[in-house]
Short mmCIF file of C-alpha atoms and ligand atoms in Angstrom, two decimals:
data_model
loop_
_atom_site.label_atom_id
_atom_site.label_comp_id
_atom_site.label_asym_id
_atom_site.label_seq_id
_atom_site.Cartn_x
_atom_site.Cartn_y
_atom_site.Cartn_z
CA UNK S 215 18.63 -11.32 -11.23
CA UNK S 216 17.31 -9.79 -14.44
CA UNK S 217 19.77 -8.46 -16.94
CA UNK S 218 20.05 -4.72 -17.10
CA UNK S 219 18.01 -2.94 -19.73
CA UNK S 220 19.47 0.05 -21.43
CA UNK S 221 17.78 3.31 -20.57
CA UNK S 222 16.95 3.85 -24.26
CA UNK S 223 14.79 0.75 -24.33
CA UNK S 224 12.71 2.13 -21.52
CA UNK S 225 12.19 5.61 -22.81
CA UNK S 226 8.71 6.36 -23.98
CA UNK S 227 7.31 9.20 -25.94
CA UNK S 228 4.37 11.41 -25.18
CA UNK S 229 1.29 10.42 -27.07
CA UNK S 230 -1.16 12.64 -28.88
CA UNK S 231 -3.90 10.25 -27.80
CA UNK S 232 -3.84 11.51 -24.22
CA UNK S 233 -7.29 13.07 -24.38
CA UNK S 234 -9.02 10.07 -25.89
CA UNK S 235 -7.35 7.60 -23.53
CA UNK S 236 -8.51 9.71 -20.61
CA UNK S 237 -12.07 9.83 -21.86
CA UNK S 238 -12.13 6.05 -22.23
CA UNK S 239 -10.64 5.57 -18.78
CA UNK S 240 -13.25 7.88 -17.27
CA UNK S 241 -16.07 6.06 -19.02
CA UNK S 242 -14.76 2.71 -17.86
CA UNK S 243 -14.43 4.02 -14.33
CA UNK S 244 -18.08 5.11 -14.26
CA UNK S 245 -19.06 1.57 -15.18
CA UNK S 246 -17.21 0.14 -12.17
CA UNK S 247 -19.38 2.04 -9.67
CA UNK S 248 -22.18 0.02 -8.11
CA UNK S 249 -25.12 0.64 -5.81
CA UNK S 250 -26.16 -0.75 -2.47
CA UNK S 251 -29.76 -0.03 -1.41
CA UNK S 252 -30.03 2.21 -4.42
CA UNK S 253 -27.05 4.43 -3.58
CA UNK S 254 -23.63 4.45 -5.19
CA UNK S 255 -21.10 3.04 -2.71
CA UNK S 256 -17.91 2.16 -4.58
CA UNK S 257 -16.36 0.10 -7.34
CA UNK S 258 -16.22 -3.57 -8.20
CA UNK S 259 -12.67 -4.97 -8.43
CA UNK S 260 -12.83 -5.60 -12.17
CA UNK S 261 -15.32 -4.97 -14.92
CA UNK S 262 -14.77 -8.29 -16.58
CA UNK S 263 -14.70 -11.42 -14.56
CA UNK S 264 -15.12 -14.90 -15.91
CA UNK S 265 -18.65 -16.18 -16.08
CA UNK S 266 -17.44 -19.77 -15.80
CA UNK S 267 -16.74 -19.31 -12.11
CA UNK S 268 -19.77 -17.75 -10.54
CA UNK S 269 -18.03 -17.68 -7.15
CA UNK S 270 -15.22 -15.41 -8.43
CA UNK S 271 -15.26 -12.31 -6.31
CA UNK S 272 -13.96 -9.66 -8.70
CA UNK S 273 -17.52 -8.39 -8.94
CA UNK S 274 -17.38 -7.35 -5.26
CA UNK S 275 -16.35 -4.07 -3.64
CA UNK S 276 -12.91 -4.66 -2.11
CA UNK S 277 -11.85 -2.17 0.54
CA UNK S 278 -8.22 -2.05 -0.58
CA UNK S 279 -9.08 -1.73 -4.27
CA UNK S 280 -11.37 1.18 -3.39
CA UNK S 281 -8.61 3.29 -1.82
CA UNK S 282 -7.72 5.05 -5.11
CA UNK S 283 -11.41 5.05 -6.05
CA UNK S 284 -12.38 7.00 -2.93
CA UNK S 285 -9.53 9.47 -3.32
CA UNK S 286 -10.45 10.07 -6.95
CA UNK S 287 -14.11 10.59 -6.04
CA UNK S 288 -13.12 13.09 -3.35
CA UNK S 289 -11.08 15.06 -5.86
CA UNK S 290 -14.07 15.08 -8.19
CA UNK S 291 -16.23 16.48 -5.40
CA UNK S 292 -18.40 13.34 -5.27
CA UNK S 293 -18.06 13.17 -1.52
CA UNK S 294 -21.44 11.56 -0.89
CA UNK S 295 -20.30 8.31 -2.51
CA UNK S 296 -17.28 8.24 -0.21
CA UNK S 297 -19.51 8.80 2.77
CA UNK S 298 -21.81 5.99 1.65
CA UNK S 299 -18.82 3.69 1.26
CA UNK S 300 -17.51 4.53 4.73
CA UNK S 301 -20.96 4.04 6.22
CA UNK S 302 -21.54 0.63 4.62
CA UNK S 303 -18.08 -0.51 5.78
CA UNK S 304 -18.94 0.63 9.32
CA UNK S 305 -22.18 -1.30 9.21
CA UNK S 306 -20.20 -4.37 8.25
CA UNK S 307 -17.53 -3.97 10.94
CA UNK S 308 -17.58 -7.36 12.61
CA UNK S 309 -19.44 -7.67 15.91
CA UNK S 310 -18.84 -11.36 16.52
CA UNK S 311 -16.77 -12.17 19.59
CA UNK S 312 -13.59 -13.45 17.95
CA UNK S 313 -13.29 -10.81 15.23
CA UNK S 314 -15.00 -7.81 16.80
CA UNK S 315 -13.84 -4.59 15.14
CA UNK S 316 -12.56 -6.17 11.91
CA UNK S 317 -13.65 -4.60 8.61
CA UNK S 318 -14.46 -6.93 5.71
CA UNK S 319 -12.10 -7.57 2.79
CA UNK S 320 -14.98 -7.08 0.37
CA UNK S 321 -18.76 -6.82 0.17
CA UNK S 322 -21.57 -7.00 -2.33
CA UNK S 323 -25.36 -6.74 -2.33
CA UNK S 324 -27.14 -9.92 -3.31
CA UNK S 325 -30.92 -10.21 -3.48
CA UNK S 326 -31.32 -7.14 -1.34
CA UNK S 327 -28.90 -8.39 1.34
CA UNK S 328 -25.43 -7.12 2.12
CA UNK S 329 -22.94 -9.95 1.96
CA UNK S 330 -19.49 -9.37 3.44
CA UNK S 331 -16.35 -11.47 3.21
CA UNK S 332 -14.18 -11.50 6.32
CA UNK S 333 -12.07 -14.27 4.83
CA UNK S 334 -14.55 -17.12 5.06
CA UNK S 335 -15.24 -17.06 1.31
CA UNK S 336 -11.83 -16.20 -0.17
CA UNK S 337 -9.30 -18.61 -1.66
CA UNK S 338 -7.27 -19.98 1.24
CA UNK S 339 -9.85 -18.48 3.66
CA UNK S 340 -7.66 -15.53 4.57
CA UNK S 341 -8.70 -12.58 6.72
CA UNK S 342 -7.26 -9.30 5.49
CA UNK S 343 -5.76 -6.97 8.03
CA UNK S 344 -5.12 -4.11 5.63
CA UNK S 345 -8.83 -3.47 4.97
CA UNK S 346 -9.35 -2.60 8.64
CA UNK S 347 -6.25 -0.40 8.75
CA UNK S 348 -7.28 1.49 5.61
CA UNK S 349 -10.73 2.42 6.87
CA UNK S 350 -9.67 5.15 9.38
CA UNK S 351 -7.23 6.53 6.82
CA UNK S 352 -9.99 6.94 4.25
CA UNK S 353 -12.37 8.24 6.89
CA UNK S 354 -9.93 10.92 8.04
CA UNK S 355 -9.09 11.96 4.47
CA UNK S 356 -12.80 12.26 3.73
CA UNK S 357 -13.42 14.39 6.83
CA UNK S 358 -10.36 16.54 6.13
CA UNK S 359 -11.25 17.14 2.49
CA UNK S 360 -15.01 17.53 2.75
CA UNK S 361 -14.90 19.21 6.19
CA UNK S 362 -17.77 16.99 7.23
CA UNK S 363 -16.81 17.11 10.90
CA UNK S 364 -20.26 16.03 12.01
CA UNK S 365 -19.63 12.65 10.35
CA UNK S 366 -16.14 12.48 11.87
CA UNK S 367 -17.40 13.15 15.38
CA UNK S 368 -20.58 11.09 15.05
CA UNK S 369 -21.13 8.32 17.51
CA UNK S 370 -20.99 5.59 14.88
CA UNK S 371 -17.60 6.73 13.55
CA UNK S 372 -16.09 7.25 17.00
CA UNK S 373 -17.38 3.86 18.12
CA UNK S 374 -15.92 2.22 15.01
CA UNK S 375 -12.55 3.82 15.76
CA UNK S 376 -12.58 2.54 19.34
CA UNK S 377 -13.57 -0.98 18.27
CA UNK S 378 -10.72 -0.99 15.79
CA UNK S 379 -8.23 0.34 18.33
CA UNK S 380 -9.24 -2.49 20.68
CA UNK S 381 -7.71 -4.85 18.13
CA UNK S 382 -4.36 -3.09 18.30
CA UNK S 383 -3.87 -1.42 21.67
CA UNK S 384 -3.96 -4.39 23.97
CA UNK S 385 -1.37 -6.44 25.84
CA UNK S 386 0.25 -9.31 23.91
CA UNK S 387 2.97 -11.87 24.51
CA UNK S 388 5.33 -9.64 22.52
CA UNK S 389 6.18 -6.33 24.07
CA UNK S 390 6.67 -4.72 20.66
CA UNK S 391 4.55 -2.06 18.92
CA UNK S 392 4.07 -4.11 15.71
CA UNK S 393 0.99 -6.02 14.67
CA UNK S 394 1.62 -9.73 14.11
CA UNK S 395 -0.24 -11.21 11.17
CA UNK S 396 -0.38 -14.51 9.26
CA UNK S 397 0.80 -14.96 5.67
CA UNK S 398 -1.54 -13.48 2.99
CA UNK S 399 -3.20 -10.85 5.16
CA UNK S 400 -2.91 -7.83 2.86
CA UNK S 401 -2.70 -6.98 -0.86
CA UNK S 402 -0.44 -10.00 -1.18
CA UNK S 403 -3.18 -12.48 -0.36
CA UNK S 404 -1.56 -15.73 -1.47
CA UNK S 405 1.34 -17.44 0.32
CA UNK S 406 4.52 -15.41 -0.15
CA UNK S 407 6.22 -15.87 3.24
CA UNK S 408 4.97 -12.49 4.39
CA UNK S 409 3.82 -13.49 7.88
CA UNK S 410 4.96 -11.84 11.12
CA UNK S 411 5.43 -8.10 10.80
CA UNK S 412 5.37 -7.39 7.04
CA UNK S 413 6.24 -3.86 6.08
CA UNK S 414 2.96 -2.98 4.36
CA UNK S 415 0.88 -3.93 7.40
CA UNK S 416 3.15 -2.06 9.82
CA UNK S 417 3.22 1.10 7.71
CA UNK S 418 -0.55 0.91 7.34
CA UNK S 419 -0.81 0.52 11.10
CA UNK S 420 1.18 3.73 11.42
CA UNK S 421 -1.17 5.55 9.01
CA UNK S 422 -4.19 4.03 10.74
CA UNK S 423 -3.10 5.17 14.21
CA UNK S 424 -2.31 8.64 12.90
CA UNK S 425 -5.78 8.96 11.44
CA UNK S 426 -7.53 7.45 14.47
CA UNK S 427 -5.76 10.04 16.58
CA UNK S 428 -6.87 12.86 14.24
CA UNK S 429 -10.47 11.63 14.45
CA UNK S 430 -10.29 11.37 18.24
CA UNK S 431 -8.80 14.87 18.52
CA UNK S 432 -11.80 16.12 16.60
CA UNK S 433 -14.21 14.48 19.04
CA UNK S 434 -12.22 15.83 21.97
CA UNK S 435 -12.92 19.37 20.84
CA UNK S 436 -16.61 18.66 21.31
CA UNK S 437 -16.76 16.60 24.43
CA UNK S 438 -14.62 15.93 27.49
CA UNK S 439 -13.99 12.27 28.10
CA UNK S 440 -11.34 10.62 30.25
CA UNK S 441 -11.49 7.49 28.13
CA UNK S 442 -10.76 9.50 25.01
CA UNK S 443 -7.86 11.27 26.71
CA UNK S 444 -6.37 7.96 27.79
CA UNK S 445 -6.78 6.49 24.33
CA UNK S 446 -5.09 9.52 22.79
CA UNK S 447 -2.09 9.27 25.09
CA UNK S 448 -1.75 5.57 24.38
CA UNK S 449 -2.13 6.03 20.61
CA UNK S 450 0.54 8.74 20.51
CA UNK S 451 2.94 6.59 22.51
CA UNK S 452 2.25 3.62 20.24
CA UNK S 453 2.84 5.71 17.13
CA UNK S 454 6.12 6.96 18.48
CA UNK S 455 7.30 3.46 19.44
CA UNK S 456 6.17 1.94 16.15
CA UNK S 457 8.00 4.54 14.10
CA UNK S 458 11.22 4.19 16.11
CA UNK S 459 10.99 0.41 15.80
CA UNK S 460 10.55 0.46 12.04
CA UNK S 461 13.27 3.03 11.47
CA UNK S 462 15.65 1.09 13.67
CA UNK S 463 15.03 -2.42 12.38
CA UNK S 464 13.72 -1.99 8.82
CA UNK S 465 15.59 0.99 7.38
CA UNK S 466 18.79 0.01 5.55
CA UNK S 467 21.43 1.89 3.59
CA UNK S 468 24.89 0.86 2.45
CA UNK S 469 26.23 2.36 5.67
CA UNK S 470 23.83 0.59 8.04
CA UNK S 471 24.39 -2.73 6.24
CA UNK S 472 28.09 -2.50 6.80
CA UNK S 473 27.42 -2.11 10.49
CA UNK S 474 24.97 -5.04 10.43
CA UNK S 475 27.52 -7.29 8.76
CA UNK S 476 30.04 -6.76 11.55
CA UNK S 477 27.73 -7.07 14.52
CA UNK S 478 28.30 -9.63 17.23
CA UNK S 479 25.85 -12.56 17.31
CA UNK S 480 24.46 -14.74 20.13
CA UNK S 481 23.95 -11.84 22.51
CA UNK S 482 22.13 -12.41 25.80
CA UNK S 483 20.99 -9.98 28.43
CA UNK S 484 19.37 -6.64 28.75
CA UNK S 485 22.33 -4.46 28.05
CA UNK S 486 23.57 -6.01 24.83
CA UNK S 487 21.39 -4.93 21.99
CA UNK S 488 23.48 -4.49 18.95
CA UNK S 489 21.84 -7.54 17.38
CA UNK S 490 18.51 -8.16 19.14
CA UNK S 491 17.19 -10.46 16.44
CA UNK S 492 20.38 -12.53 16.30
CA UNK S 493 20.80 -12.07 12.57
CA UNK S 494 23.80 -13.91 11.15
CA UNK S 495 25.83 -11.89 8.62
CA UNK S 496 25.43 -14.71 6.06
CA UNK S 497 21.73 -13.96 5.63
CA UNK S 498 22.49 -10.56 4.09
CA UNK S 499 22.05 -11.23 0.35
CA UNK S 500 24.83 -10.11 -2.03
CA UNK S 501 22.40 -8.44 -4.48
CA UNK S 502 22.00 -5.68 -1.90
CA UNK S 503 25.41 -4.28 -2.72
CA UNK S 504 24.46 -3.04 -6.15
CA UNK S 505 20.82 -2.45 -5.19
CA UNK S 506 21.67 0.05 -2.45
CA UNK S 507 24.47 1.74 -4.35
CA UNK S 508 26.13 4.54 -2.42
CA UNK S 509 23.31 6.73 -1.31
CA UNK S 510 20.17 4.62 -1.61
CA UNK S 511 18.00 3.43 1.26
CA UNK S 512 14.74 1.52 1.81
CA UNK S 513 12.65 -0.27 4.38
CA UNK S 514 13.12 -4.03 4.24
CA UNK S 515 10.10 -6.30 3.94
CA UNK S 516 10.00 -7.88 7.39
CA UNK S 517 11.99 -8.47 10.55
CA UNK S 518 11.87 -11.82 12.30
CA UNK S 519 14.26 -13.47 14.69
CA UNK S 520 17.28 -14.57 12.68
CA UNK S 521 15.41 -14.09 9.39
CA UNK S 522 14.96 -10.59 8.06
CA UNK S 523 13.18 -10.39 4.70
CA UNK S 524 15.33 -8.12 2.55
CA UNK S 525 12.91 -8.07 -0.37
CA UNK S 526 11.88 -4.61 -1.55
CA UNK S 527 8.11 -3.98 -1.43
CA UNK S 528 6.92 -1.03 -3.47
CA UNK S 529 3.67 -0.31 -1.67
CA UNK S 530 5.05 -0.36 1.89
CA UNK S 531 7.91 1.94 0.89
CA UNK S 532 5.69 4.38 -1.01
CA UNK S 533 3.22 4.54 1.88
CA UNK S 534 6.05 5.16 4.33
CA UNK S 535 6.76 8.37 2.38
CA UNK S 536 3.12 9.41 2.04
CA UNK S 537 2.33 8.78 5.70
CA UNK S 538 5.44 10.66 6.85
CA UNK S 539 6.98 7.63 8.53
CA UNK S 540 10.29 8.21 6.73
CA UNK S 541 12.09 11.51 7.29
CA UNK S 542 12.54 13.80 4.28
CA UNK S 543 16.23 12.80 3.76
CA UNK S 544 15.25 9.13 4.02
CA UNK S 545 12.55 9.64 1.41
CA UNK S 546 15.15 11.09 -0.91
CA UNK S 547 17.44 8.12 -0.26
CA UNK S 548 14.51 5.90 -1.27
CA UNK S 549 13.99 7.95 -4.44
CA UNK S 550 17.69 7.52 -5.29
CA UNK S 551 17.30 3.79 -4.84
CA UNK S 552 14.28 3.71 -7.14
CA UNK S 553 16.15 5.70 -9.80
CA UNK S 554 19.18 3.46 -9.52
CA UNK S 555 17.03 0.33 -9.87
CA UNK S 556 14.61 1.74 -12.36
CA UNK S 557 15.25 -1.02 -14.88
CA UNK S 558 14.02 -3.53 -12.35
CA UNK S 559 11.28 -1.62 -10.62
CA UNK S 560 9.69 0.18 -13.55
CA UNK S 561 10.93 -1.63 -16.67
CA UNK S 562 8.18 -1.75 -19.31
CA UNK S 563 5.19 -1.60 -16.96
CA UNK S 564 5.55 0.43 -13.77
CA UNK S 565 5.73 -0.85 -11.16
CA UNK S 566 6.98 -4.13 -9.75
CA UNK S 567 5.28 -5.27 -6.57
CA UNK S 568 8.35 -6.76 -4.88
CA UNK S 569 11.93 -7.56 -5.70
CA UNK S 570 13.60 -9.98 -6.20
CA UNK S 571 11.17 -12.82 -6.92
CA UNK S 572 11.56 -16.18 -5.21
CA UNK S 573 12.80 -18.94 -7.44
CA UNK S 574 12.98 -22.75 -7.57
CA UNK S 575 13.14 -24.45 -4.16
CA UNK S 576 12.41 -21.21 -2.35
CA UNK S 577 9.38 -20.56 -4.55
CA UNK S 578 8.17 -24.10 -4.01
CA UNK S 579 8.64 -24.03 -0.21
CA UNK S 580 7.41 -20.54 0.51
CA UNK S 581 4.46 -20.29 -1.89
CA UNK S 582 3.36 -23.92 -1.60
CA UNK S 583 4.23 -24.32 -5.32
CA UNK S 584 1.61 -21.72 -6.23
CA UNK S 585 1.55 -21.45 -10.04
CA UNK S 586 -0.05 -17.99 -9.90
CA UNK S 587 2.96 -16.75 -7.94
CA UNK S 588 5.47 -18.22 -10.37
CA UNK S 589 8.75 -16.23 -10.45
CA UNK S 590 8.22 -12.82 -12.07
CA UNK S 591 4.48 -13.28 -11.91
CA UNK S 592 1.60 -11.85 -9.85
CA UNK S 593 2.73 -11.14 -6.27
CA UNK S 594 6.12 -12.77 -6.81
CA UNK S 595 7.85 -9.98 -8.71
CA UNK S 596 4.99 -9.20 -11.11
CA UNK S 597 4.27 -5.67 -12.30
CA UNK S 598 1.11 -3.90 -11.10
CA UNK S 599 0.15 -0.66 -12.86
CA UNK S 600 -2.09 0.17 -9.88
CA UNK S 601 1.00 0.75 -7.72
CA UNK S 602 2.45 3.62 -9.72
CA UNK S 603 0.29 6.41 -8.34
CA UNK S 604 1.41 5.64 -4.77
CA UNK S 605 5.03 6.31 -5.70
CA UNK S 606 4.09 9.20 -7.98
CA UNK S 607 2.01 10.70 -5.14
CA UNK S 608 4.94 10.27 -2.73
CA UNK S 609 7.30 12.12 -5.07
CA UNK S 610 4.88 14.98 -5.70
CA UNK S 611 3.94 15.31 -2.04
CA UNK S 612 7.62 15.36 -1.10
CA UNK S 613 8.23 18.17 -3.53
CA UNK S 614 5.28 20.11 -2.16
CA UNK S 615 6.48 19.71 1.43
CA UNK S 616 10.17 20.37 0.62
CA UNK S 617 10.19 22.69 -2.40
CA UNK S 618 13.88 23.51 -2.35
CA UNK S 619 15.37 20.14 -1.42
CA UNK S 620 17.78 18.40 -3.84
CA UNK S 621 16.42 19.94 -7.03
CA UNK S 622 18.49 17.70 -9.27
CA UNK S 623 17.22 14.48 -7.72
CA UNK S 624 13.63 15.68 -7.59
CA UNK S 625 13.84 16.79 -11.22
CA UNK S 626 15.01 13.31 -12.20
CA UNK S 627 12.29 11.68 -10.12
CA UNK S 628 9.58 13.82 -11.67
CA UNK S 629 10.88 13.07 -15.15
CA UNK S 630 10.78 9.38 -14.30
CA UNK S 631 7.20 9.55 -12.99
CA UNK S 632 6.21 11.44 -16.12
CA UNK S 633 7.76 8.79 -18.38
CA UNK S 634 6.09 6.03 -16.40
CA UNK S 635 2.79 7.81 -16.89
CA UNK S 636 3.34 7.89 -20.67
CA UNK S 637 4.36 4.30 -20.62
CA UNK S 638 1.03 3.34 -19.02
CA UNK S 639 -0.90 5.64 -21.30
CA UNK S 640 0.64 4.03 -24.37
CA UNK S 641 0.13 0.46 -23.26
CA UNK S 642 -2.84 0.07 -20.95
CA UNK S 643 -5.68 0.70 -23.39
CA UNK S 644 -4.25 -1.90 -25.79
CA UNK S 645 -3.81 -4.34 -22.94
CA UNK S 646 -7.34 -3.79 -21.69
CA UNK S 647 -6.29 -2.21 -18.38
CA UNK S 648 -5.01 -5.55 -17.13
CA UNK S 649 -4.58 -6.31 -13.45
CA UNK S 650 -0.87 -7.24 -13.56
CA UNK S 651 2.01 -7.99 -15.92
CA UNK S 652 4.58 -10.80 -15.94
CA UNK S 653 8.24 -11.39 -16.64
CA UNK S 654 11.46 -9.52 -15.78
CA UNK S 655 10.44 -6.54 -17.89
CA UNK S 656 6.70 -6.69 -17.19
CA UNK S 657 5.95 -6.70 -20.91
CA UNK S 658 3.55 -9.64 -20.92
CA UNK S 659 0.00 -9.31 -19.69
CA UNK S 660 -0.31 -11.39 -16.51
CA UNK S 661 -1.00 -14.98 -17.33
CA UNK S 662 -4.15 -15.04 -15.18
CA UNK S 663 -4.77 -11.29 -15.12
CA UNK S 664 -8.31 -9.92 -15.14
CA UNK S 665 -8.95 -7.22 -17.68
CA UNK S 666 -10.52 -3.83 -17.00
CA UNK S 667 -9.28 -3.95 -13.43
CA UNK S 668 -10.62 -0.97 -11.50
CA UNK S 669 -7.50 0.07 -9.61
CA UNK S 670 -5.47 -0.08 -12.84
CA UNK S 671 -7.93 2.36 -14.42
CA UNK S 672 -8.45 4.67 -11.47
CA UNK S 673 -4.78 4.61 -10.43
CA UNK S 674 -3.98 6.00 -13.87
CA UNK S 675 -6.71 8.65 -13.56
CA UNK S 676 -5.45 9.67 -10.14
CA UNK S 677 -1.88 10.07 -11.35
CA UNK S 678 -3.16 12.06 -14.30
CA UNK S 679 -5.02 14.32 -11.86
CA UNK S 680 -1.88 14.96 -9.80
CA UNK S 681 0.33 15.51 -12.83
CA UNK S 682 -1.97 17.49 -15.09
CA UNK S 683 -5.24 18.65 -13.58
CA UNK S 684 -4.40 20.03 -10.13
CA UNK S 685 -0.96 19.26 -8.71
CA UNK S 686 -1.75 21.05 -5.44
CA UNK S 687 -4.42 18.40 -4.74
CA UNK S 688 -1.65 16.02 -3.73
CA UNK S 689 -1.96 17.63 -0.29
CA UNK S 690 -5.10 15.50 0.10
CA UNK S 691 -2.71 12.64 0.85
CA UNK S 692 -0.95 14.52 3.65
CA UNK S 693 -1.82 12.84 6.94
CA UNK S 694 -0.03 15.45 8.97
CA UNK S 695 -2.24 18.29 7.82
CA UNK S 696 -4.85 19.29 10.42
CA UNK S 697 -8.35 20.47 9.69
C1 GLC J 59 -6.49 -10.34 -5.77
C2 GLC J 59 -5.34 -9.48 -5.22
C3 GLC J 59 -5.87 -8.56 -4.14
C4 GLC J 59 -7.03 -7.72 -4.70
C5 GLC J 59 -8.11 -8.64 -5.28
C6 GLC J 59 -9.20 -7.88 -5.97
O1 GLC J 59 -6.96 -11.19 -4.78
O2 GLC J 59 -4.32 -10.30 -4.71
O3 GLC J 59 -4.83 -7.74 -3.69
O4 GLC J 59 -7.56 -6.94 -3.70
O5 GLC J 59 -7.53 -9.51 -6.22
O6 GLC J 59 -8.68 -7.09 -7.00
#
């Protein structure tokens, strides 16, 4: 566990360079945009990628890295680029038998041909699940914001939604509403023991189903179809079951943990379900006591028989707020937890991807001795500036939805987000908008970090937009809002 840093060390001051940093960031962002068949479609992952390895894929358009890009473009009114992006992704939705419906992790145009990576070209040959789950979310947000309902109800979009739903809404050996995935199937795309039902994937599934249902509702207004009605009923049921499942098995507070610690084990039968996953009290790590404090709460990283993953994952928790999976009081419990653990989660470069990192034998066993995921580095407890806007957006959206709730807490949260913004503004230009940062405080530029990483740049621009330009625009992120 890292030592505690005094609050003074973390405090940052506003900078008079705000305007010039913004101009530079905007210029850099423009350079990340690339064309396919002559039309702008999205951003490469990083502006600078090593020439020595021509196979390096940071020059490709990654779906996940383009999430903040697309939102930023929407807010700038450049909706046609978003539509182009969505259309190219749809074109690349897999049609081969074993992966039908899957969206690619990334794509690029080479010699006039569109080349997509479904995992066959990446390190470790991993297929991402998150790319497919993000597509309907982006599609719905585009339709909602631009009011382009003809795109939303078009045959190609509706067909894409159905193909994607086929991958989720089908019988499996497990009778649970979660999606089972292998290790490395989302933003964390190197071994980190995140197989099974990792939080980020399950929360994204929730957002995905919500948006698929919004898109289907739209089509239903135009045409009667029994198939659509059935799909809508099933999707709503699934959403309900998934949410209950995650809130029951993943949400922890000091109170719930005390119940967990005293549960019976080795329970058989249908009527005994105090401890369905047969979790032994010894697996509850002691660091949770201070971490949760009195009134904090969060969603744990994963639930597997006998082996819950208690690590804290920033993205899954922030998305659970944005997508409305957590109730408003739960969101505030999460904010309290973030404030209480600010020295760990934000430190010098907001914000840490997961906590705590795996060390020694655990690191060696679970990552396959991966030097990139060394303790406090990269996915294993590293700091990613691109993650800050998700939490910032969650705080601002919460305030917009619940204007009079816990003013003191929300005031503290907003002050924290503001300071984190300054902290990025003061450091990122000097550190060439690096991809990630290492060490317990996140002070060092990631040992293998790319520079001029797109989601670092655009994440900063997006947070700036929500804090300074038009705070009411945070409602773009509201999945509950109808057209
Ligand atoms: C790395 C990251 C992944 C990201 C990609 C492109 O592989 O682990 O999350 O999408 O780089 O930036």
